[in-house]
Amino acid sequence: MWMTPCAARPSTERWSDRLPPGGCKVPPSPLNAYSQGESGGREGGMEMRPSQLSRTAVPLLPPGLARGQRGVSRLVVGTDFSLRSEFALARALRLPLAHGSVFCVLHVAPVLDGQEGPGGTLSGGRCLRKAVSAVCRRLRNRVDIDVREELGRGDPVEVASAVARMSGAELVVLGRPHVTYPVRALAEDSTVRRMVRQLGVSVLVVVPHPVRPYGRPLVAVDFSRESRRALELTLRLCPAPALVDVLHVVDTAAQEAELRRAHAPAERWLLLRQEREHQARVALGRFLAPYREAGRELEVRVRCGEPAEEGILAEALERGSDLLALAMSAVEARTPLTEQVLARAGCDVLVSRHPPPAS
């Protein structure tokens, strides 16, 4: 916009008052053009209503959930230059990144057998610079994003934990091999398993090749504070108009065992499941009320049965979900449910984990 030297005026000043004597004409704003078009461009008869600039000090939206943070502001992507790491990097580039965010690419050089010291590792510095250069090219239109590279040496989990802690990372993105059938449990020394257990921050495990942003995420909740944070993190990663399915699995194993010992008729089993499902739907509606009032579209899903196989994985397969999110306790490091889902899910898995509040 062409500007003429003039003194600062209040934001409600007319554009016509900004012209100094003998000064050049300031091009009209779109608001002026709209007001002229409405009045038909008539001259001399009726004075046209001038446009006014809105004051930036007044918020456009009231405070609350509608003004919540969108996207991720501090992100760490681990890479070992394999195909699964390329998938993780591609997915990270498709995530919504907040303004002024930090995008860190991490590679940990493995220690060679029988070698110690700086010369006993495969540095991979050149490959890391190529990966970072590719990220910079993809984000060339986002000049507000700070792209960094981190080259470590030693144990990948320990180095990644230190980098995430120093950078204040909100999310760590990893890649894992495709799920094979029959499905095998994750090994105790699996990098993905150790990362989820020991990092202490949220982890996104990428499985298939990402072709588009997330469009049908599924969030498993149990009405705890951790599951609420998992839902909110998913909403940040999947902004509107993405439809988010929210699932609660009703575990009736204990009550069904009692009915089995009492040789109860089938009607008692059916009535038990109906009552538990109704209670879960009511509680889930209250749980999701603040987000629906903010305008987010959420689908309520309730299932009965075993949480992992009959609940979360079955619902994800039935709905065709491309992201499966669940919460993990910040205190407990070993959660069988999380590891079962990680081992058997055919889509990306988001394990939400937040540090406990300081006492």
mmCIF file of C-alpha atoms in Angstrom:
data_model
loop_
_atom_site.group_PDB
_atom_site.id
_atom_site.type_symbol
_atom_site.label_atom_id
_atom_site.label_comp_id
_atom_site.label_asym_id
_atom_site.label_seq_id
_atom_site.Cartn_x
_atom_site.Cartn_y
_atom_site.Cartn_z
ATOM 1 C CA MET A 1 0.000 0.000 0.000
ATOM 2 C CA TRP A 2 1.313 3.498 -0.855
ATOM 3 C CA MET A 3 1.560 5.622 2.255
ATOM 4 C CA THR A 4 2.045 9.376 2.651
ATOM 5 C CA PRO A 5 3.869 10.983 5.567
ATOM 6 C CA CYS A 6 1.337 12.022 8.130
ATOM 7 C CA ALA A 7 0.913 12.128 11.865
ATOM 8 C CA ALA A 8 -0.500 9.192 13.785
ATOM 9 C CA ARG A 9 -4.279 9.396 14.174
ATOM 10 C CA PRO A 10 -6.776 7.199 16.001
ATOM 11 C CA SER A 11 -7.818 4.009 14.261
ATOM 12 C CA THR A 12 -11.320 5.403 13.552
ATOM 13 C CA GLU A 13 -9.935 8.195 11.363
ATOM 14 C CA ARG A 14 -11.357 8.521 7.864
ATOM 15 C CA TRP A 15 -9.210 7.718 4.875
ATOM 16 C CA SER A 16 -10.042 11.102 3.367
ATOM 17 C CA ASP A 17 -8.638 12.866 6.433
ATOM 18 C CA ARG A 18 -5.256 11.212 5.914
ATOM 19 C CA LEU A 19 -4.543 13.204 2.707
ATOM 20 C CA PRO A 20 -2.235 16.164 3.378
ATOM 21 C CA PRO A 21 -2.760 19.333 1.368
ATOM 22 C CA GLY A 22 -1.403 18.727 -2.080
ATOM 23 C CA GLY A 23 -0.529 15.129 -1.234
ATOM 24 C CA CYS A 24 -0.996 12.099 -3.429
ATOM 25 C CA LYS A 25 -4.152 10.049 -3.288
ATOM 26 C CA VAL A 26 -4.108 6.906 -1.200
ATOM 27 C CA PRO A 27 -5.602 3.891 -3.018
ATOM 28 C CA PRO A 28 -8.964 3.004 -1.510
ATOM 29 C CA SER A 29 -9.257 -0.091 0.629
ATOM 30 C CA PRO A 30 -11.566 -2.978 -0.308
ATOM 31 C CA LEU A 31 -13.991 -1.707 2.317
ATOM 32 C CA ASN A 32 -14.172 1.669 0.543
ATOM 33 C CA ALA A 33 -14.712 -0.049 -2.786
ATOM 34 C CA TYR A 34 -17.514 -2.099 -1.288
ATOM 35 C CA SER A 35 -19.254 0.986 0.163
ATOM 36 C CA GLN A 36 -18.933 2.814 -3.175
ATOM 37 C CA GLY A 37 -20.399 -0.138 -5.024
ATOM 38 C CA GLU A 38 -23.333 -0.260 -2.632
ATOM 39 C CA SER A 39 -24.173 3.423 -3.149
ATOM 40 C CA GLY A 40 -23.827 3.146 -6.911
ATOM 41 C CA GLY A 41 -20.941 5.617 -7.087
ATOM 42 C CA ARG A 42 -23.231 8.647 -7.016
ATOM 43 C CA GLU A 43 -21.601 12.021 -6.529
ATOM 44 C CA GLY A 44 -22.913 15.286 -5.164
ATOM 45 C CA GLY A 45 -26.287 14.049 -3.927
ATOM 46 C CA MET A 46 -25.711 12.087 -0.817
ATOM 47 C CA GLU A 47 -22.470 11.783 1.137
ATOM 48 C CA MET A 48 -21.119 8.250 1.124
ATOM 49 C CA ARG A 49 -20.546 6.549 4.444
ATOM 50 C CA PRO A 50 -16.783 6.334 4.998
ATOM 51 C CA SER A 51 -15.204 3.051 6.018
ATOM 52 C CA GLN A 52 -13.553 2.774 9.388
ATOM 53 C CA LEU A 53 -10.617 0.702 10.542
ATOM 54 C CA SER A 54 -11.330 -1.741 13.332
ATOM 55 C CA ARG A 55 -9.291 -1.439 16.507
ATOM 56 C CA THR A 56 -6.844 -4.294 16.895
ATOM 57 C CA ALA A 57 -7.029 -4.082 20.676
ATOM 58 C CA VAL A 58 -10.533 -5.560 20.686
ATOM 59 C CA PRO A 59 -10.426 -9.390 20.317
ATOM 60 C CA LEU A 60 -12.415 -10.858 17.465
ATOM 61 C CA LEU A 61 -13.402 -13.913 19.500
ATOM 62 C CA PRO A 62 -14.202 -14.197 23.191
ATOM 63 C CA PRO A 63 -11.659 -16.020 25.325
ATOM 64 C CA GLY A 64 -12.189 -19.729 25.746
ATOM 65 C CA LEU A 65 -11.818 -22.998 23.876
ATOM 66 C CA ALA A 66 -12.539 -21.337 20.526
ATOM 67 C CA ARG A 67 -9.318 -19.361 20.877
ATOM 68 C CA GLY A 68 -7.220 -22.403 21.799
ATOM 69 C CA GLN A 69 -3.817 -23.043 20.337
ATOM 70 C CA ARG A 70 -3.737 -24.625 16.903
ATOM 71 C CA GLY A 71 -0.956 -26.789 15.583
ATOM 72 C CA VAL A 72 2.316 -27.806 17.172
ATOM 73 C CA SER A 73 4.899 -25.240 18.207
ATOM 74 C CA ARG A 74 7.863 -27.488 19.154
ATOM 75 C CA LEU A 75 8.393 -30.653 17.142
ATOM 76 C CA VAL A 76 11.205 -33.236 17.055
ATOM 77 C CA VAL A 77 11.456 -35.782 14.223
ATOM 78 C CA GLY A 78 13.790 -38.749 14.681
ATOM 79 C CA THR A 79 15.465 -40.186 11.610
ATOM 80 C CA ASP A 80 17.908 -42.948 10.782
ATOM 81 C CA PHE A 81 17.570 -42.289 7.009
ATOM 82 C CA SER A 82 15.498 -45.442 6.475
ATOM 83 C CA LEU A 83 12.202 -45.629 4.577
ATOM 84 C CA ARG A 84 10.135 -45.545 7.771
ATOM 85 C CA SER A 85 12.019 -42.410 8.856
ATOM 86 C CA GLU A 86 11.208 -40.803 5.512
ATOM 87 C CA PHE A 87 7.541 -41.554 6.179
ATOM 88 C CA ALA A 88 7.813 -39.943 9.627
ATOM 89 C CA LEU A 89 9.452 -36.837 8.172
ATOM 90 C CA ALA A 90 6.807 -36.586 5.450
ATOM 91 C CA ARG A 91 4.030 -36.865 8.048
ATOM 92 C CA ALA A 92 5.630 -34.208 10.248
ATOM 93 C CA LEU A 93 5.687 -31.813 7.299
ATOM 94 C CA ARG A 94 1.941 -32.369 6.846
ATOM 95 C CA LEU A 95 1.113 -31.507 10.445
ATOM 96 C CA PRO A 96 -0.296 -28.041 11.207
ATOM 97 C CA LEU A 97 2.585 -25.977 12.569
ATOM 98 C CA ALA A 98 1.903 -22.966 14.762
ATOM 99 C CA HIS A 99 3.371 -19.533 14.077
ATOM 100 C CA GLY A 100 6.985 -19.284 15.203
ATOM 101 C CA SER A 101 7.295 -23.034 15.761
ATOM 102 C CA VAL A 102 10.536 -25.012 16.019
ATOM 103 C CA PHE A 103 11.041 -27.990 13.675
ATOM 104 C CA CYS A 104 13.965 -30.140 14.825
ATOM 105 C CA VAL A 105 15.386 -33.090 12.872
ATOM 106 C CA LEU A 106 17.321 -35.494 15.111
ATOM 107 C CA HIS A 107 19.748 -38.252 14.171
ATOM 108 C CA VAL A 108 21.618 -40.341 16.712
ATOM 109 C CA ALA A 109 24.815 -41.906 15.393
ATOM 110 C CA PRO A 110 25.122 -45.549 16.478
ATOM 111 C CA VAL A 111 28.260 -46.660 18.279
ATOM 112 C CA LEU A 112 30.256 -49.257 16.353
ATOM 113 C CA ASP A 113 31.080 -52.538 18.041
ATOM 114 C CA GLY A 114 34.377 -52.438 19.868
ATOM 115 C CA GLN A 115 34.898 -48.734 19.170
ATOM 116 C CA GLU A 116 34.787 -45.808 21.554
ATOM 117 C CA GLY A 117 35.281 -42.104 21.118
ATOM 118 C CA PRO A 118 34.215 -39.769 18.294
ATOM 119 C CA GLY A 119 35.883 -41.973 15.690
ATOM 120 C CA GLY A 120 33.842 -44.999 16.675
ATOM 121 C CA THR A 121 30.537 -43.806 15.212
ATOM 122 C CA LEU A 122 28.955 -43.363 11.836
ATOM 123 C CA SER A 123 28.200 -39.671 12.105
ATOM 124 C CA GLY A 124 25.674 -39.313 9.288
ATOM 125 C CA GLY A 125 26.190 -35.567 9.342
ATOM 126 C CA ARG A 126 26.059 -35.233 5.569
ATOM 127 C CA CYS A 127 22.800 -37.205 5.324
ATOM 128 C CA LEU A 128 21.332 -35.128 8.139
ATOM 129 C CA ARG A 129 22.175 -31.879 6.350
ATOM 130 C CA LYS A 130 20.503 -33.200 3.204
ATOM 131 C CA ALA A 131 17.384 -34.066 5.182
ATOM 132 C CA VAL A 132 17.318 -30.633 6.822
ATOM 133 C CA SER A 133 17.822 -28.946 3.436
ATOM 134 C CA ALA A 134 14.824 -30.864 2.087
ATOM 135 C CA VAL A 135 12.752 -29.701 5.067
ATOM 136 C CA CYS A 136 13.796 -26.095 4.460
ATOM 137 C CA ARG A 137 12.728 -26.363 0.842
ATOM 138 C CA ARG A 138 9.335 -27.710 1.832
ATOM 139 C CA LEU A 139 8.888 -24.921 4.404
ATOM 140 C CA ARG A 140 10.301 -22.126 2.260
ATOM 141 C CA ASN A 141 7.002 -20.216 2.457
ATOM 142 C CA ARG A 142 6.945 -20.428 6.261
ATOM 143 C CA VAL A 143 9.686 -17.984 7.173
ATOM 144 C CA ASP A 144 8.426 -17.938 10.765
ATOM 145 C CA ILE A 145 9.466 -21.575 11.384
ATOM 146 C CA ASP A 146 12.886 -22.274 12.863
ATOM 147 C CA VAL A 147 14.335 -25.465 11.325
ATOM 148 C CA ARG A 148 17.118 -27.035 13.376
ATOM 149 C CA GLU A 149 19.278 -30.125 13.201
ATOM 150 C CA GLU A 150 20.547 -32.198 16.091
ATOM 151 C CA LEU A 151 23.283 -34.798 15.697
ATOM 152 C CA GLY A 152 23.818 -37.025 18.716
ATOM 153 C CA ARG A 153 25.876 -40.073 19.610
ATOM 154 C CA GLY A 154 25.060 -43.025 21.820
ATOM 155 C CA ASP A 155 21.753 -44.518 22.860
ATOM 156 C CA PRO A 156 18.875 -43.132 20.716
ATOM 157 C CA VAL A 157 16.359 -43.064 23.561
ATOM 158 C CA GLU A 158 18.642 -41.220 25.971
ATOM 159 C CA VAL A 159 19.706 -38.679 23.352
ATOM 160 C CA ALA A 160 16.125 -38.113 22.160
ATOM 161 C CA SER A 161 14.961 -37.658 25.753
ATOM 162 C CA ALA A 162 17.663 -35.059 26.385
ATOM 163 C CA VAL A 163 16.879 -33.176 23.155
ATOM 164 C CA ALA A 164 13.135 -33.200 23.855
ATOM 165 C CA ARG A 165 13.707 -31.956 27.392
ATOM 166 C CA MET A 166 16.093 -29.144 26.403
ATOM 167 C CA SER A 167 13.943 -27.962 23.486
ATOM 168 C CA GLY A 168 10.670 -28.279 25.383
ATOM 169 C CA ALA A 169 9.246 -30.493 22.639
ATOM 170 C CA GLU A 170 5.511 -31.070 22.574
ATOM 171 C CA LEU A 171 5.623 -33.963 20.131
ATOM 172 C CA VAL A 172 8.207 -36.475 18.924
ATOM 173 C CA VAL A 173 7.537 -38.137 15.552
ATOM 174 C CA LEU A 174 8.927 -41.621 14.844
ATOM 175 C CA GLY A 175 8.541 -44.231 12.149
ATOM 176 C CA ARG A 176 7.963 -47.950 12.648
ATOM 177 C CA PRO A 177 7.868 -50.913 10.251
ATOM 178 C CA HIS A 178 4.585 -52.005 8.723
ATOM 179 C CA VAL A 179 2.465 -54.387 10.759
ATOM 180 C CA THR A 180 2.993 -57.988 9.678
ATOM 181 C CA TYR A 181 0.597 -60.883 10.126
ATOM 182 C CA PRO A 182 0.541 -62.842 12.300
ATOM 183 C CA VAL A 183 1.135 -59.862 14.538
ATOM 184 C CA ARG A 184 4.112 -60.145 16.849
ATOM 185 C CA ALA A 185 4.543 -58.316 20.101
ATOM 186 C CA LEU A 186 7.060 -55.506 20.181
ATOM 187 C CA ALA A 187 10.431 -56.669 21.443
ATOM 188 C CA GLU A 188 11.616 -55.412 24.809
ATOM 189 C CA ASP A 189 14.558 -53.638 23.138
ATOM 190 C CA SER A 190 12.385 -52.145 20.371
ATOM 191 C CA THR A 191 13.254 -48.486 19.812
ATOM 192 C CA VAL A 192 9.610 -47.512 19.420
ATOM 193 C CA ARG A 193 8.665 -49.284 22.633
ATOM 194 C CA ARG A 194 11.496 -47.712 24.605
ATOM 195 C CA MET A 195 10.738 -44.268 23.182
ATOM 196 C CA VAL A 196 7.094 -44.435 24.232
ATOM 197 C CA ARG A 197 8.061 -45.638 27.709
ATOM 198 C CA GLN A 198 10.932 -43.307 28.509
ATOM 199 C CA LEU A 199 10.561 -40.042 26.580
ATOM 200 C CA GLY A 200 7.963 -38.484 28.877
ATOM 201 C CA VAL A 201 6.367 -36.451 26.034
ATOM 202 C CA SER A 202 3.741 -37.217 23.420
ATOM 203 C CA VAL A 203 4.888 -39.533 20.621
ATOM 204 C CA LEU A 204 3.426 -39.910 17.128
ATOM 205 C CA VAL A 205 4.279 -43.301 15.598
ATOM 206 C CA VAL A 206 3.916 -43.226 11.806
ATOM 207 C CA VAL A 207 3.151 -46.485 9.993
ATOM 208 C CA PRO A 208 1.882 -46.001 6.406
ATOM 209 C CA HIS A 209 3.055 -43.548 3.793
ATOM 210 C CA PRO A 210 1.302 -40.202 4.410
ATOM 211 C CA VAL A 211 -0.581 -38.969 1.363
ATOM 212 C CA ARG A 212 -2.835 -36.333 2.927
ATOM 213 C CA PRO A 213 -3.489 -34.617 6.276
ATOM 214 C CA TYR A 214 -5.413 -36.565 8.863
ATOM 215 C CA GLY A 215 -9.099 -36.696 7.985
ATOM 216 C CA ARG A 216 -10.674 -39.340 10.262
ATOM 217 C CA PRO A 217 -8.921 -39.575 13.642
ATOM 218 C CA LEU A 218 -10.155 -41.794 16.465
ATOM 219 C CA VAL A 219 -9.532 -40.854 20.102
ATOM 220 C CA ALA A 220 -9.981 -43.401 22.891
ATOM 221 C CA VAL A 221 -11.001 -41.759 26.181
ATOM 222 C CA ASP A 222 -11.732 -42.966 29.706
ATOM 223 C CA PHE A 223 -12.876 -39.577 31.141
ATOM 224 C CA SER A 224 -9.507 -38.986 32.843
ATOM 225 C CA ARG A 225 -7.405 -35.844 32.672
ATOM 226 C CA GLU A 226 -4.872 -37.647 30.497
ATOM 227 C CA SER A 227 -7.525 -38.657 27.953
ATOM 228 C CA ARG A 228 -8.823 -35.081 27.821
ATOM 229 C CA ARG A 229 -5.335 -33.900 26.966
ATOM 230 C CA ALA A 230 -5.099 -36.591 24.304
ATOM 231 C CA LEU A 231 -8.329 -35.304 22.758
ATOM 232 C CA GLU A 232 -7.139 -31.702 22.835
ATOM 233 C CA LEU A 233 -3.820 -32.634 21.240
ATOM 234 C CA THR A 234 -5.674 -34.509 18.505
ATOM 235 C CA LEU A 235 -7.879 -31.480 17.860
ATOM 236 C CA ARG A 236 -4.748 -29.387 17.409
ATOM 237 C CA LEU A 237 -3.261 -31.881 14.968
ATOM 238 C CA CYS A 238 -6.563 -32.307 13.086
ATOM 239 C CA PRO A 239 -8.159 -28.867 12.719
ATOM 240 C CA ALA A 240 -11.674 -28.393 11.391
ATOM 241 C CA PRO A 241 -13.364 -29.582 9.233
ATOM 242 C CA ALA A 242 -11.835 -32.948 10.157
ATOM 243 C CA LEU A 243 -14.411 -35.193 11.845
ATOM 244 C CA VAL A 244 -13.079 -36.666 15.087
ATOM 245 C CA ASP A 245 -14.481 -39.938 16.435
ATOM 246 C CA VAL A 246 -14.344 -40.217 20.226
ATOM 247 C CA LEU A 247 -14.534 -43.763 21.578
ATOM 248 C CA HIS A 248 -15.165 -45.092 25.064
ATOM 249 C CA VAL A 249 -14.883 -48.841 25.630
ATOM 250 C CA VAL A 250 -17.090 -50.249 28.370
ATOM 251 C CA ASP A 251 -15.350 -53.150 30.057
ATOM 252 C CA THR A 252 -18.013 -55.480 31.473
ATOM 253 C CA ALA A 253 -15.734 -58.468 32.079
ATOM 254 C CA ALA A 254 -16.169 -58.469 35.865
ATOM 255 C CA GLN A 255 -19.976 -58.199 35.750
ATOM 256 C CA GLU A 256 -20.232 -60.835 33.012
ATOM 257 C CA ALA A 257 -18.097 -63.207 35.081
ATOM 258 C CA GLU A 258 -20.544 -62.839 37.968
ATOM 259 C CA LEU A 259 -23.492 -63.516 35.648
ATOM 260 C CA ARG A 260 -21.707 -66.556 34.292
ATOM 261 C CA ARG A 261 -21.157 -67.975 37.784
ATOM 262 C CA ALA A 262 -24.821 -67.326 38.640
ATOM 263 C CA HIS A 263 -25.973 -69.019 35.396
ATOM 264 C CA ALA A 264 -28.002 -65.905 34.549
ATOM 265 C CA PRO A 265 -30.213 -65.941 31.435
ATOM 266 C CA ALA A 266 -29.219 -64.150 28.246
ATOM 267 C CA GLU A 267 -31.652 -61.311 28.970
ATOM 268 C CA ARG A 268 -29.572 -60.292 31.994
ATOM 269 C CA TRP A 269 -26.461 -60.090 29.799
ATOM 270 C CA LEU A 270 -28.226 -57.942 27.239
ATOM 271 C CA LEU A 271 -29.718 -55.663 29.893
ATOM 272 C CA LEU A 272 -26.300 -55.207 31.519
ATOM 273 C CA ARG A 273 -24.690 -54.084 28.276
ATOM 274 C CA GLN A 274 -27.561 -51.753 27.419
ATOM 275 C CA GLU A 275 -27.414 -50.045 30.812
ATOM 276 C CA ARG A 276 -23.633 -49.646 30.723
ATOM 277 C CA GLU A 277 -23.684 -48.301 27.169
ATOM 278 C CA HIS A 278 -26.399 -45.774 28.040
ATOM 279 C CA GLN A 279 -24.428 -44.547 31.061
ATOM 280 C CA ALA A 280 -21.287 -44.264 28.944
ATOM 281 C CA ARG A 281 -23.057 -42.223 26.243
ATOM 282 C CA VAL A 282 -24.419 -39.784 28.820
ATOM 283 C CA ALA A 283 -20.997 -39.358 30.447
ATOM 284 C CA LEU A 284 -19.308 -39.005 27.052
ATOM 285 C CA GLY A 285 -21.793 -36.313 26.033
ATOM 286 C CA ARG A 286 -20.881 -34.286 29.124
ATOM 287 C CA PHE A 287 -17.192 -34.899 28.472
ATOM 288 C CA LEU A 288 -17.445 -33.500 24.925
ATOM 289 C CA ALA A 289 -19.844 -30.622 25.631
ATOM 290 C CA PRO A 290 -17.182 -27.836 25.837
ATOM 291 C CA TYR A 291 -15.687 -28.782 22.466
ATOM 292 C CA ARG A 292 -19.055 -29.009 20.744
ATOM 293 C CA GLU A 293 -19.970 -25.579 22.080
ATOM 294 C CA ALA A 294 -16.750 -24.308 20.506
ATOM 295 C CA GLY A 295 -17.906 -25.582 17.116
ATOM 296 C CA ARG A 296 -15.975 -28.841 16.735
ATOM 297 C CA GLU A 297 -17.754 -31.773 15.148
ATOM 298 C CA LEU A 298 -17.294 -34.889 17.307
ATOM 299 C CA GLU A 299 -18.833 -38.320 16.875
ATOM 300 C CA VAL A 300 -19.673 -40.378 19.975
ATOM 301 C CA ARG A 301 -18.683 -44.058 19.802
ATOM 302 C CA VAL A 302 -19.323 -46.618 22.553
ATOM 303 C CA ARG A 303 -18.350 -50.290 22.465
ATOM 304 C CA CYS A 304 -18.431 -53.123 24.951
ATOM 305 C CA GLY A 305 -15.727 -55.730 25.389
ATOM 306 C CA GLU A 306 -11.991 -56.030 25.765
ATOM 307 C CA PRO A 307 -10.432 -52.556 25.359
ATOM 308 C CA ALA A 308 -7.663 -53.291 22.835
ATOM 309 C CA GLU A 309 -8.833 -55.963 20.375
ATOM 310 C CA GLU A 310 -12.622 -55.741 20.669
ATOM 311 C CA GLY A 311 -12.687 -52.010 21.369
ATOM 312 C CA ILE A 312 -10.058 -49.643 20.009
ATOM 313 C CA LEU A 313 -8.586 -51.696 17.162
ATOM 314 C CA ALA A 314 -11.956 -53.016 15.990
ATOM 315 C CA GLU A 315 -13.441 -49.499 15.911
ATOM 316 C CA ALA A 316 -10.426 -48.091 14.042
ATOM 317 C CA LEU A 317 -10.693 -50.837 11.431
ATOM 318 C CA GLU A 318 -14.442 -50.395 11.066
ATOM 319 C CA ARG A 319 -14.279 -46.602 10.743
ATOM 320 C CA GLY A 320 -11.220 -46.570 8.485
ATOM 321 C CA SER A 321 -9.353 -44.263 10.868
ATOM 322 C CA ASP A 322 -6.040 -42.781 9.740
ATOM 323 C CA LEU A 323 -4.958 -41.749 13.264
ATOM 324 C CA LEU A 324 -5.528 -43.536 16.552
ATOM 325 C CA ALA A 325 -4.936 -41.480 19.693
ATOM 326 C CA LEU A 326 -4.866 -42.665 23.284
ATOM 327 C CA ALA A 327 -3.529 -41.343 26.553
ATOM 328 C CA MET A 328 -0.686 -42.671 28.635
ATOM 329 C CA SER A 329 -0.059 -41.988 32.291
ATOM 330 C CA ALA A 330 2.806 -39.648 33.064
ATOM 331 C CA VAL A 331 3.794 -41.808 36.047
ATOM 332 C CA GLU A 332 3.318 -45.376 34.846
ATOM 333 C CA ALA A 333 5.872 -46.369 32.189
ATOM 334 C CA ARG A 334 4.478 -49.797 31.294
ATOM 335 C CA THR A 335 0.967 -49.838 29.884
ATOM 336 C CA PRO A 336 -0.038 -53.095 28.169
ATOM 337 C CA LEU A 337 -2.965 -51.442 26.374
ATOM 338 C CA THR A 338 -0.722 -48.888 24.673
ATOM 339 C CA GLU A 339 1.770 -51.514 23.574
ATOM 340 C CA GLN A 340 -0.970 -53.786 22.225
ATOM 341 C CA VAL A 341 -2.337 -50.940 20.134
ATOM 342 C CA LEU A 342 1.139 -50.003 18.911
ATOM 343 C CA ALA A 343 1.850 -53.578 17.861
ATOM 344 C CA ARG A 344 -1.428 -54.201 16.025
ATOM 345 C CA ALA A 345 -2.623 -50.853 14.646
ATOM 346 C CA GLY A 346 -2.417 -50.466 10.883
ATOM 347 C CA CYS A 347 -2.607 -46.659 11.062
ATOM 348 C CA ASP A 348 -0.617 -43.952 12.822
ATOM 349 C CA VAL A 349 -0.762 -44.001 16.621
ATOM 350 C CA LEU A 350 -0.578 -40.906 18.802
ATOM 351 C CA VAL A 351 0.416 -41.636 22.398
ATOM 352 C CA SER A 352 -0.389 -38.535 24.402
ATOM 353 C CA ARG A 353 1.785 -38.092 27.449
ATOM 354 C CA HIS A 354 2.282 -34.932 29.463
ATOM 355 C CA PRO A 355 4.522 -34.305 32.443
ATOM 356 C CA PRO A 356 2.710 -34.230 35.796
ATOM 357 C CA PRO A 357 1.898 -30.764 37.163
ATOM 358 C CA ALA A 358 4.501 -29.311 39.491
ATOM 359 C CA SER A 359 3.480 -29.543 43.124
#
